[in-house]
């Protein structure tokens, strides 16, 4: 990681731990939105989400493609949650600030959500820039074009960039670009990586997927070892 001058962080379940339950609340509202908008029962809404997740990568892309849903209406709805479950993390904020170079947020959520989360974490001043899903026409990571749009916005050289993410699939293309990739594996019982429950599942992924340079369940400690 010696050459790294650009530090790219996913937001949700990367900068805070999933067990605070914030993302669970978002997921409940995603289901409710579909039930209300499309007139479905909870089970049917869940089935549709699973179907869209596999076909489009996110529920939102499916809703936009197949039901012409306004993305901002959806994102505003699903983020009407109480953010108080996120508590300040000054030491992580300091660890990020102490990294040599620029720091960015790269998220599949929207700015409104980013601002609220960073405010609660007391990390607003730790970052030099943010790329949200509206900037990629609501196409999410791991779609390849999005990384290129992100890279163009901040002019990131491949050999000087590292990315931190809790969803390992989102690290595949960055690795191919030549970025260093760090998979955040905390919150196993809460994580969104399907089928990863134990340490041996993590090792299996590390052995099978060749696009992960490092893994850590303690982001702050990991960053502190880079000094
Ligand atoms: Mg995440």
PDB file of C-alpha atoms and ligand atoms in Angstrom:
ATOM      1  CA  UNK A   1       0.000   0.000   0.000  1.00  0.00           C
ATOM      2  CA  UNK A   2       3.081   2.247  -0.069  1.00  0.00           C
ATOM      3  CA  UNK A   3       2.218   4.063  -3.315  1.00  0.00           C
ATOM      4  CA  UNK A   4      -1.372   4.776  -2.421  1.00  0.00           C
ATOM      5  CA  UNK A   5      -2.413   8.429  -2.674  1.00  0.00           C
ATOM      6  CA  UNK A   6      -6.164   7.944  -3.161  1.00  0.00           C
ATOM      7  CA  UNK A   7      -8.271   6.152  -0.563  1.00  0.00           C
ATOM      8  CA  UNK A   8     -11.741   5.097  -1.678  1.00  0.00           C
ATOM      9  CA  UNK A   9     -14.328   4.038   0.880  1.00  0.00           C
ATOM     10  CA  UNK A  10     -17.739   2.492   0.494  1.00  0.00           C
ATOM     11  CA  UNK A  11     -20.117   3.990   3.073  1.00  0.00           C
ATOM     12  CA  UNK A  12     -22.759   1.607   4.438  1.00  0.00           C
ATOM     13  CA  UNK A  13     -21.499  -1.304   6.545  1.00  0.00           C
ATOM     14  CA  UNK A  14     -17.929  -0.207   5.794  1.00  0.00           C
ATOM     15  CA  UNK A  15     -17.521   3.037   7.775  1.00  0.00           C
ATOM     16  CA  UNK A  16     -19.943   1.822  10.442  1.00  0.00           C
ATOM     17  CA  UNK A  17     -20.818  -1.677  11.560  1.00  0.00           C
ATOM     18  CA  UNK A  18     -23.932  -3.335  10.246  1.00  0.00           C
ATOM     19  CA  UNK A  19     -25.073  -4.458  13.676  1.00  0.00           C
ATOM     20  CA  UNK A  20     -26.244  -0.918  14.470  1.00  0.00           C
ATOM     21  CA  UNK A  21     -29.218  -1.924  12.327  1.00  0.00           C
ATOM     22  CA  UNK A  22     -29.368   1.127  10.070  1.00  0.00           C
ATOM     23  CA  UNK A  23     -29.303  -0.828   6.860  1.00  0.00           C
ATOM     24  CA  UNK A  24     -31.944  -3.238   8.174  1.00  0.00           C
ATOM     25  CA  UNK A  25     -34.264  -0.258   8.515  1.00  0.00           C
ATOM     26  CA  UNK A  26     -33.541   0.824   4.959  1.00  0.00           C
ATOM     27  CA  UNK A  27     -34.351  -2.703   3.793  1.00  0.00           C
ATOM     28  CA  UNK A  28     -37.687  -2.693   5.588  1.00  0.00           C
ATOM     29  CA  UNK A  29     -38.615   0.571   3.860  1.00  0.00           C
ATOM     30  CA  UNK A  30     -37.498  -0.808   0.482  1.00  0.00           C
ATOM     31  CA  UNK A  31     -40.027  -3.581   0.941  1.00  0.00           C
ATOM     32  CA  UNK A  32     -42.745  -1.153   2.071  1.00  0.00           C
ATOM     33  CA  UNK A  33     -42.145   1.130  -0.898  1.00  0.00           C
ATOM     34  CA  UNK A  34     -42.677  -1.765  -3.322  1.00  0.00           C
ATOM     35  CA  UNK A  35     -45.765  -2.951  -1.470  1.00  0.00           C
ATOM     36  CA  UNK A  36     -47.321   0.513  -1.634  1.00  0.00           C
ATOM     37  CA  UNK A  37     -46.257   1.446  -5.160  1.00  0.00           C
ATOM     38  CA  UNK A  38     -47.042  -1.849  -6.843  1.00  0.00           C
ATOM     39  CA  UNK A  39     -49.865  -3.000  -4.589  1.00  0.00           C
ATOM     40  CA  UNK A  40     -48.098  -6.195  -3.492  1.00  0.00           C
ATOM     41  CA  UNK A  41     -48.166  -8.316  -0.347  1.00  0.00           C
ATOM     42  CA  UNK A  42     -44.929  -8.391   1.753  1.00  0.00           C
ATOM     43  CA  UNK A  43     -43.923 -11.856   0.465  1.00  0.00           C
ATOM     44  CA  UNK A  44     -44.480 -10.830  -3.143  1.00  0.00           C
ATOM     45  CA  UNK A  45     -42.482  -7.632  -2.646  1.00  0.00           C
ATOM     46  CA  UNK A  46     -39.597  -9.641  -1.187  1.00  0.00           C
ATOM     47  CA  UNK A  47     -39.656 -12.068  -4.118  1.00  0.00           C
ATOM     48  CA  UNK A  48     -39.541  -9.144  -6.535  1.00  0.00           C
ATOM     49  CA  UNK A  49     -36.570  -7.631  -4.708  1.00  0.00           C
ATOM     50  CA  UNK A  50     -34.655 -10.907  -4.860  1.00  0.00           C
ATOM     51  CA  UNK A  51     -35.469 -11.167  -8.556  1.00  0.00           C
ATOM     52  CA  UNK A  52     -34.331  -7.564  -9.239  1.00  0.00           C
ATOM     53  CA  UNK A  53     -31.192  -7.975  -7.136  1.00  0.00           C
ATOM     54  CA  UNK A  54     -30.105 -10.873  -9.349  1.00  0.00           C
ATOM     55  CA  UNK A  55     -31.221  -9.315 -12.624  1.00  0.00           C
ATOM     56  CA  UNK A  56     -30.233  -5.660 -12.104  1.00  0.00           C
ATOM     57  CA  UNK A  57     -27.865  -5.529  -9.117  1.00  0.00           C
ATOM     58  CA  UNK A  58     -30.238  -3.391  -7.041  1.00  0.00           C
ATOM     59  CA  UNK A  59     -33.939  -3.175  -6.324  1.00  0.00           C
ATOM     60  CA  UNK A  60     -33.873   0.392  -7.611  1.00  0.00           C
ATOM     61  CA  UNK A  61     -32.584  -0.494 -11.088  1.00  0.00           C
ATOM     62  CA  UNK A  62     -35.352  -3.071 -11.403  1.00  0.00           C
ATOM     63  CA  UNK A  63     -37.997  -0.574 -10.331  1.00  0.00           C
ATOM     64  CA  UNK A  64     -36.664   2.014 -12.779  1.00  0.00           C
ATOM     65  CA  UNK A  65     -36.379  -0.431 -15.686  1.00  0.00           C
ATOM     66  CA  UNK A  66     -39.640  -2.287 -15.247  1.00  0.00           C
ATOM     67  CA  UNK A  67     -41.917   0.212 -13.476  1.00  0.00           C
ATOM     68  CA  UNK A  68     -40.553   3.624 -14.437  1.00  0.00           C
ATOM     69  CA  UNK A  69     -40.098   4.544 -10.769  1.00  0.00           C
ATOM     70  CA  UNK A  70     -38.530   7.964 -10.018  1.00  0.00           C
ATOM     71  CA  UNK A  71     -35.194   7.112  -8.330  1.00  0.00           C
ATOM     72  CA  UNK A  72     -35.209  10.150  -6.057  1.00  0.00           C
ATOM     73  CA  UNK A  73     -38.700   9.361  -4.793  1.00  0.00           C
ATOM     74  CA  UNK A  74     -37.535   5.828  -3.951  1.00  0.00           C
ATOM     75  CA  UNK A  75     -34.270   6.922  -2.316  1.00  0.00           C
ATOM     76  CA  UNK A  76     -35.963   9.647  -0.262  1.00  0.00           C
ATOM     77  CA  UNK A  77     -38.554   7.129   0.935  1.00  0.00           C
ATOM     78  CA  UNK A  78     -36.145   4.365   1.947  1.00  0.00           C
ATOM     79  CA  UNK A  79     -33.898   6.778   3.858  1.00  0.00           C
ATOM     80  CA  UNK A  80     -36.668   8.134   6.089  1.00  0.00           C
ATOM     81  CA  UNK A  81     -35.099   6.416   9.055  1.00  0.00           C
ATOM     82  CA  UNK A  82     -33.778   7.382  12.446  1.00  0.00           C
ATOM     83  CA  UNK A  83     -30.018   7.848  12.086  1.00  0.00           C
ATOM     84  CA  UNK A  84     -29.415   8.002  15.845  1.00  0.00           C
ATOM     85  CA  UNK A  85     -28.252   4.353  15.826  1.00  0.00           C
ATOM     86  CA  UNK A  86     -25.027   5.609  14.255  1.00  0.00           C
ATOM     87  CA  UNK A  87     -22.662   6.952  16.881  1.00  0.00           C
ATOM     88  CA  UNK A  88     -19.592   9.178  16.475  1.00  0.00           C
ATOM     89  CA  UNK A  89     -16.371   7.366  15.632  1.00  0.00           C
ATOM     90  CA  UNK A  90     -13.668   9.950  16.173  1.00  0.00           C
ATOM     91  CA  UNK A  91     -10.809   7.474  16.252  1.00  0.00           C
ATOM     92  CA  UNK A  92     -11.716   6.024  12.843  1.00  0.00           C
ATOM     93  CA  UNK A  93     -12.143   9.565  11.569  1.00  0.00           C
ATOM     94  CA  UNK A  94      -8.616  10.402  12.776  1.00  0.00           C
ATOM     95  CA  UNK A  95      -7.210   7.238  11.185  1.00  0.00           C
ATOM     96  CA  UNK A  96      -8.734   8.226   7.845  1.00  0.00           C
ATOM     97  CA  UNK A  97      -7.545  11.824   8.128  1.00  0.00           C
ATOM     98  CA  UNK A  98      -4.029  10.629   8.907  1.00  0.00           C
ATOM     99  CA  UNK A  99      -3.752   8.707   5.636  1.00  0.00           C
ATOM    100  CA  UNK A 100      -1.431  10.410   3.207  1.00  0.00           C
ATOM    101  CA  UNK A 101      -3.446  11.589   0.184  1.00  0.00           C
ATOM    102  CA  UNK A 102      -7.075  12.153  -0.798  1.00  0.00           C
ATOM    103  CA  UNK A 103     -10.046  10.292   0.639  1.00  0.00           C
ATOM    104  CA  UNK A 104     -13.314   9.651  -1.171  1.00  0.00           C
ATOM    105  CA  UNK A 105     -16.729   8.115  -0.551  1.00  0.00           C
ATOM    106  CA  UNK A 106     -17.979   5.850  -3.355  1.00  0.00           C
ATOM    107  CA  UNK A 107     -21.504   4.665  -2.598  1.00  0.00           C
ATOM    108  CA  UNK A 108     -24.636   3.122  -4.084  1.00  0.00           C
ATOM    109  CA  UNK A 109     -26.697   5.421  -1.820  1.00  0.00           C
ATOM    110  CA  UNK A 110     -27.519   9.087  -2.474  1.00  0.00           C
ATOM    111  CA  UNK A 111     -26.009  12.309  -1.124  1.00  0.00           C
ATOM    112  CA  UNK A 112     -28.792  12.931   1.374  1.00  0.00           C
ATOM    113  CA  UNK A 113     -27.992   9.626   3.052  1.00  0.00           C
ATOM    114  CA  UNK A 114     -24.216  10.201   2.892  1.00  0.00           C
ATOM    115  CA  UNK A 115     -24.506  13.595   4.574  1.00  0.00           C
ATOM    116  CA  UNK A 116     -26.627  12.196   7.420  1.00  0.00           C
ATOM    117  CA  UNK A 117     -24.372   9.185   8.036  1.00  0.00           C
ATOM    118  CA  UNK A 118     -21.145  11.217   7.986  1.00  0.00           C
ATOM    119  CA  UNK A 119     -22.709  13.795  10.280  1.00  0.00           C
ATOM    120  CA  UNK A 120     -23.608  11.101  12.820  1.00  0.00           C
ATOM    121  CA  UNK A 121     -20.157   9.516  12.544  1.00  0.00           C
ATOM    122  CA  UNK A 122     -18.579  12.989  12.929  1.00  0.00           C
ATOM    123  CA  UNK A 123     -16.563  12.278   9.804  1.00  0.00           C
ATOM    124  CA  UNK A 124     -17.779  15.001   7.473  1.00  0.00           C
ATOM    125  CA  UNK A 125     -14.375  16.699   7.384  1.00  0.00           C
ATOM    126  CA  UNK A 126     -12.442  13.462   6.785  1.00  0.00           C
ATOM    127  CA  UNK A 127     -13.230  13.252   3.047  1.00  0.00           C
ATOM    128  CA  UNK A 128     -12.208  15.221  -0.018  1.00  0.00           C
ATOM    129  CA  UNK A 129     -15.043  14.108  -2.245  1.00  0.00           C
ATOM    130  CA  UNK A 130     -18.032  11.843  -2.767  1.00  0.00           C
ATOM    131  CA  UNK A 131     -19.546   9.999  -5.709  1.00  0.00           C
ATOM    132  CA  UNK A 132     -23.160   8.966  -5.177  1.00  0.00           C
ATOM    133  CA  UNK A 133     -25.530   6.884  -7.263  1.00  0.00           C
ATOM    134  CA  UNK A 134     -27.170   9.894  -8.950  1.00  0.00           C
ATOM    135  CA  UNK A 135     -23.804  10.580 -10.633  1.00  0.00           C
ATOM    136  CA  UNK A 136     -23.921   7.205 -12.341  1.00  0.00           C
ATOM    137  CA  UNK A 137     -27.508   7.605 -13.559  1.00  0.00           C
ATOM    138  CA  UNK A 138     -28.519   5.277 -10.696  1.00  0.00           C
ATOM    139  CA  UNK A 139     -26.497   2.351 -12.033  1.00  0.00           C
ATOM    140  CA  UNK A 140     -24.814   0.759  -9.002  1.00  0.00           C
ATOM    141  CA  UNK A 141     -21.458  -0.797  -8.259  1.00  0.00           C
ATOM    142  CA  UNK A 142     -20.346  -3.420  -9.380  1.00  0.00           C
ATOM    143  CA  UNK A 143     -21.271  -2.178 -12.898  1.00  0.00           C
ATOM    144  CA  UNK A 144     -17.967  -1.510 -14.682  1.00  0.00           C
ATOM    145  CA  UNK A 145     -18.861   1.897 -16.202  1.00  0.00           C
ATOM    146  CA  UNK A 146     -19.444   3.352 -12.747  1.00  0.00           C
ATOM    147  CA  UNK A 147     -15.851   2.842 -11.671  1.00  0.00           C
ATOM    148  CA  UNK A 148     -14.676   4.622 -14.795  1.00  0.00           C
ATOM    149  CA  UNK A 149     -17.042   7.554 -14.155  1.00  0.00           C
ATOM    150  CA  UNK A 150     -15.830   7.738 -10.569  1.00  0.00           C
ATOM    151  CA  UNK A 151     -12.211   7.576 -11.659  1.00  0.00           C
ATOM    152  CA  UNK A 152     -12.707  10.318 -14.247  1.00  0.00           C
ATOM    153  CA  UNK A 153     -14.367  12.633 -11.736  1.00  0.00           C
ATOM    154  CA  UNK A 154     -11.432  12.497  -9.337  1.00  0.00           C
ATOM    155  CA  UNK A 155      -8.643  11.672 -11.829  1.00  0.00           C
ATOM    156  CA  UNK A 156      -7.369   8.628  -9.959  1.00  0.00           C
ATOM    157  CA  UNK A 157      -4.260   6.814 -11.239  1.00  0.00           C
ATOM    158  CA  UNK A 158      -4.783   3.046 -11.002  1.00  0.00           C
ATOM    159  CA  UNK A 159      -1.512   2.308  -9.238  1.00  0.00           C
ATOM    160  CA  UNK A 160      -2.122   4.933  -6.544  1.00  0.00           C
ATOM    161  CA  UNK A 161      -5.665   3.977  -5.539  1.00  0.00           C
ATOM    162  CA  UNK A 162      -7.031   1.647  -2.846  1.00  0.00           C
ATOM    163  CA  UNK A 163     -10.649   0.731  -2.179  1.00  0.00           C
ATOM    164  CA  UNK A 164     -12.399  -0.496   0.994  1.00  0.00           C
ATOM    165  CA  UNK A 165     -15.733  -2.334   0.703  1.00  0.00           C
ATOM    166  CA  UNK A 166     -17.912  -4.771   2.622  1.00  0.00           C
ATOM    167  CA  UNK A 167     -19.352  -6.385  -0.543  1.00  0.00           C
ATOM    168  CA  UNK A 168     -16.467  -8.289  -2.097  1.00  0.00           C
ATOM    169  CA  UNK A 169     -18.000  -8.408  -5.567  1.00  0.00           C
ATOM    170  CA  UNK A 170     -17.662  -4.607  -5.703  1.00  0.00           C
ATOM    171  CA  UNK A 171     -13.872  -5.055  -5.527  1.00  0.00           C
ATOM    172  CA  UNK A 172     -13.567  -7.199  -8.646  1.00  0.00           C
ATOM    173  CA  UNK A 173     -13.304  -4.474 -11.252  1.00  0.00           C
ATOM    174  CA  UNK A 174     -11.134  -2.150  -9.116  1.00  0.00           C
ATOM    175  CA  UNK A 175      -8.670  -5.024  -8.789  1.00  0.00           C
ATOM    176  CA  UNK A 176      -8.685  -5.498 -12.564  1.00  0.00           C
ATOM    177  CA  UNK A 177      -7.929  -1.786 -12.918  1.00  0.00           C
ATOM    178  CA  UNK A 178      -4.893  -2.232 -10.690  1.00  0.00           C
ATOM    179  CA  UNK A 179      -6.257  -0.719  -7.493  1.00  0.00           C
ATOM    180  CA  UNK A 180      -5.436  -2.295  -4.161  1.00  0.00           C
ATOM    181  CA  UNK A 181      -8.577  -3.863  -2.691  1.00  0.00           C
ATOM    182  CA  UNK A 182      -9.525  -4.316   0.954  1.00  0.00           C
ATOM    183  CA  UNK A 183     -12.534  -6.415   1.889  1.00  0.00           C
ATOM    184  CA  UNK A 184     -14.147  -5.383   5.174  1.00  0.00           C
ATOM    185  CA  UNK A 185     -15.456  -8.612   6.709  1.00  0.00           C
ATOM    186  CA  UNK A 186     -16.924  -7.406   9.991  1.00  0.00           C
ATOM    187  CA  UNK A 187     -20.531  -8.096  10.913  1.00  0.00           C
ATOM    188  CA  UNK A 188     -20.625 -11.628   9.547  1.00  0.00           C
ATOM    189  CA  UNK A 189     -24.075 -12.324  10.924  1.00  0.00           C
ATOM    190  CA  UNK A 190     -25.378  -9.100   9.403  1.00  0.00           C
ATOM    191  CA  UNK A 191     -23.420  -8.829   6.193  1.00  0.00           C
ATOM    192  CA  UNK A 192     -24.973  -8.644   2.762  1.00  0.00           C
ATOM    193  CA  UNK A 193     -22.493 -11.095   1.233  1.00  0.00           C
ATOM    194  CA  UNK A 194     -24.765 -14.086   0.820  1.00  0.00           C
ATOM    195  CA  UNK A 195     -23.387 -17.407   2.096  1.00  0.00           C
ATOM    196  CA  UNK A 196     -20.584 -15.969   4.258  1.00  0.00           C
ATOM    197  CA  UNK A 197     -21.096 -16.989   7.845  1.00  0.00           C
ATOM    198  CA  UNK A 198     -17.752 -18.087   9.272  1.00  0.00           C
ATOM    199  CA  UNK A 199     -14.031 -17.402   9.116  1.00  0.00           C
ATOM    200  CA  UNK A 200     -13.586 -20.408   6.836  1.00  0.00           C
ATOM    201  CA  UNK A 201     -16.157 -18.933   4.418  1.00  0.00           C
ATOM    202  CA  UNK A 202     -13.995 -15.799   4.310  1.00  0.00           C
ATOM    203  CA  UNK A 203     -10.884 -17.865   3.594  1.00  0.00           C
ATOM    204  CA  UNK A 204     -12.733 -19.736   0.867  1.00  0.00           C
ATOM    205  CA  UNK A 205     -13.691 -16.464  -0.816  1.00  0.00           C
ATOM    206  CA  UNK A 206     -10.120 -15.186  -0.489  1.00  0.00           C
ATOM    207  CA  UNK A 207      -8.805 -18.357  -2.161  1.00  0.00           C
ATOM    208  CA  UNK A 208     -11.424 -18.520  -4.892  1.00  0.00           C
ATOM    209  CA  UNK A 209     -11.808 -14.848  -5.739  1.00  0.00           C
ATOM    210  CA  UNK A 210      -8.481 -13.523  -6.768  1.00  0.00           C
ATOM    211  CA  UNK A 211      -9.526  -9.881  -6.627  1.00  0.00           C
ATOM    212  CA  UNK A 212      -9.040  -9.232  -2.917  1.00  0.00           C
ATOM    213  CA  UNK A 213      -5.608  -8.007  -1.789  1.00  0.00           C
ATOM    214  CA  UNK A 214      -6.391  -7.673   1.918  1.00  0.00           C
ATOM    215  CA  UNK A 215      -9.148  -8.480   4.320  1.00  0.00           C
ATOM    216  CA  UNK A 216      -9.855  -7.025   7.744  1.00  0.00           C
ATOM    217  CA  UNK A 217     -12.632  -7.036  10.295  1.00  0.00           C
ATOM    218  CA  UNK A 218     -11.184  -3.914  11.964  1.00  0.00           C
ATOM    219  CA  UNK A 219     -10.891  -1.058   9.497  1.00  0.00           C
ATOM    220  CA  UNK A 220      -9.390   1.361  11.985  1.00  0.00           C
ATOM    221  CA  UNK A 221      -6.627  -1.032  13.070  1.00  0.00           C
ATOM    222  CA  UNK A 222      -5.891  -1.848   9.461  1.00  0.00           C
ATOM    223  CA  UNK A 223      -5.485   1.836   8.571  1.00  0.00           C
ATOM    224  CA  UNK A 224      -3.300   2.432  11.615  1.00  0.00           C
ATOM    225  CA  UNK A 225      -0.881  -0.296  10.527  1.00  0.00           C
ATOM    226  CA  UNK A 226      -0.269   1.613   7.277  1.00  0.00           C
ATOM    227  CA  UNK A 227       1.393   4.534   9.031  1.00  0.00           C
TER     228      UNK A 227
HETATM  229 MG1  LIG B   1     -21.526  -1.333   1.839  1.00  0.00          MG
END
